[in-house]
Coordinates of C-alpha atoms in Angstrom, one line a residue:
M1 CA -15.6 -10.5 -53.2
G2 CA -12.5 -8.5 -54.1
K3 CA -9.1 -8.8 -52.4
K4 CA -9.5 -5.4 -50.8
T5 CA -12.9 -6.4 -49.3
I6 CA -11.5 -9.7 -47.9
F7 CA -8.5 -7.9 -46.5
T8 CA -10.7 -5.3 -44.8
L9 CA -13.0 -8.0 -43.3
C10 CA -10.0 -9.9 -42.0
M11 CA -8.6 -6.8 -40.4
L12 CA -11.9 -6.0 -38.8
M13 CA -12.1 -9.5 -37.4
L14 CA -8.6 -9.3 -36.0
L15 CA -9.2 -5.9 -34.4
G16 CA -12.5 -7.0 -32.9
S17 CA -11.0 -10.1 -31.5
G18 CA -8.2 -8.1 -29.8
A19 CA -10.7 -6.7 -27.3
A20 CA -11.6 -10.2 -26.2
W21 CA -7.9 -10.9 -25.4
A22 CA -7.5 -7.8 -23.3
L23 CA -7.8 -8.2 -19.5
S24 CA -9.9 -6.0 -17.4
L25 CA -8.2 -4.2 -14.5
N26 CA -9.8 -6.6 -12.0
E27 CA -8.5 -9.6 -14.0
A28 CA -5.1 -8.0 -14.1
M29 CA -5.1 -7.3 -10.4
G30 CA -6.1 -10.9 -9.8
A31 CA -3.2 -12.2 -12.0
L32 CA -0.6 -9.9 -10.5
P33 CA 0.5 -12.0 -7.5
A34 CA 1.1 -15.1 -9.6
A35 CA 3.0 -13.1 -12.2
K36 CA 5.2 -11.6 -9.6
E37 CA 5.8 -14.9 -7.8
A38 CA 6.6 -16.5 -11.2
G39 CA 9.3 -13.8 -11.8
Q40 CA 7.5 -12.4 -14.8
L41 CA 6.8 -8.9 -13.3
G42 CA 8.7 -6.7 -10.9
E43 CA 8.6 -3.3 -9.3
Q44 CA 10.5 -0.4 -10.8
P45 CA 11.8 2.7 -9.0
N46 CA 9.6 4.8 -11.3
G47 CA 6.4 3.5 -9.6
Y48 CA 5.4 1.1 -12.4
L49 CA 5.6 -2.6 -13.0
G50 CA 8.1 -3.9 -15.5
V51 CA 8.3 -7.2 -17.4
V52 CA 11.1 -9.2 -16.1
K53 CA 10.5 -12.3 -18.1
A54 CA 7.9 -12.3 -20.9
G55 CA 5.3 -15.0 -20.9
G56 CA 1.6 -15.6 -20.6
N57 CA -0.3 -12.4 -20.2
A58 CA 2.4 -10.6 -18.1
A59 CA 2.8 -7.6 -20.4
E60 CA -1.0 -7.1 -20.5
V61 CA -1.2 -7.3 -16.7
A62 CA 1.6 -4.7 -16.4
R63 CA -0.1 -2.5 -19.0
Q64 CA -3.5 -2.5 -17.2
I65 CA -2.1 -1.9 -13.8
N66 CA 0.4 0.7 -14.9
A67 CA -2.4 2.7 -16.5
A68 CA -4.4 2.6 -13.3
R69 CA -1.3 3.5 -11.3
K70 CA -0.6 6.5 -13.6
E71 CA -4.2 7.7 -13.2
E72 CA -3.9 7.6 -9.4
Y73 CA -0.4 9.2 -9.4
Q74 CA -1.8 12.0 -11.5
R75 CA -4.7 12.6 -9.1
V76 CA -2.4 12.6 -6.1
A77 CA 0.1 15.0 -7.7
K78 CA -2.7 17.4 -8.7
D79 CA -4.4 17.2 -5.3
N80 CA -1.1 17.9 -3.5
G81 CA 0.4 20.4 -5.9
V82 CA 3.5 18.3 -6.6
A83 CA 5.1 17.0 -9.7
L84 CA 4.0 13.7 -11.1
K85 CA 7.6 12.5 -11.2
D86 CA 7.8 13.0 -7.4
V87 CA 4.7 11.0 -6.8
E88 CA 6.0 8.2 -9.1
T89 CA 9.4 8.1 -7.3
I90 CA 7.8 7.9 -3.8
A91 CA 5.4 5.2 -5.0
G92 CA 8.2 3.3 -6.6
Q93 CA 10.3 3.3 -3.5
K94 CA 7.3 2.2 -1.4
A95 CA 6.5 -0.6 -3.8
I96 CA 10.1 -1.8 -3.8
D97 CA 10.2 -1.7 0.0
R98 CA 7.0 -3.8 0.2
T99 CA 8.2 -6.3 -2.3
P100 CA 8.6 -9.7 -0.6
S101 CA 11.9 -11.6 -0.6
G102 CA 12.3 -13.7 -3.7
Q103 CA 10.4 -11.3 -6.1
Y104 CA 12.0 -9.0 -8.5
I105 CA 12.9 -5.3 -8.3
Q106 CA 14.7 -3.1 -10.7
V107 CA 18.0 -1.7 -9.4
N108 CA 20.2 0.6 -11.6
G109 CA 18.3 -0.5 -14.7
G110 CA 18.7 -4.3 -14.0
W111 CA 16.4 -6.8 -12.5
V112 CA 17.5 -8.4 -9.2
Q113 CA 15.7 -10.8 -6.9
K114 CA 15.1 -9.3 -3.5

């Protein structure tokens, strides 16, 4: 086997194994409370989760949930004839308001413990 063939096979193996590492939305939703309690994820004013402290699968949890949130925000915006940005802002404020004491929220671009 040539170097090019070996390289191609290795890349295919790596790409294929990436799917196994990805979380499903249900797995991400299940992991969210622990990630928030551990201070890894927090709520942002834009309606999406942010990574406060990297570790474990926090970034993947945020990615999965943020994708689902965006899909829902787009649906709500379309159904109500309002701008996506407005829906995101309202959702962000509600999420921040509901965040329990001790968890993180983003204020003026920085993370603070509520």
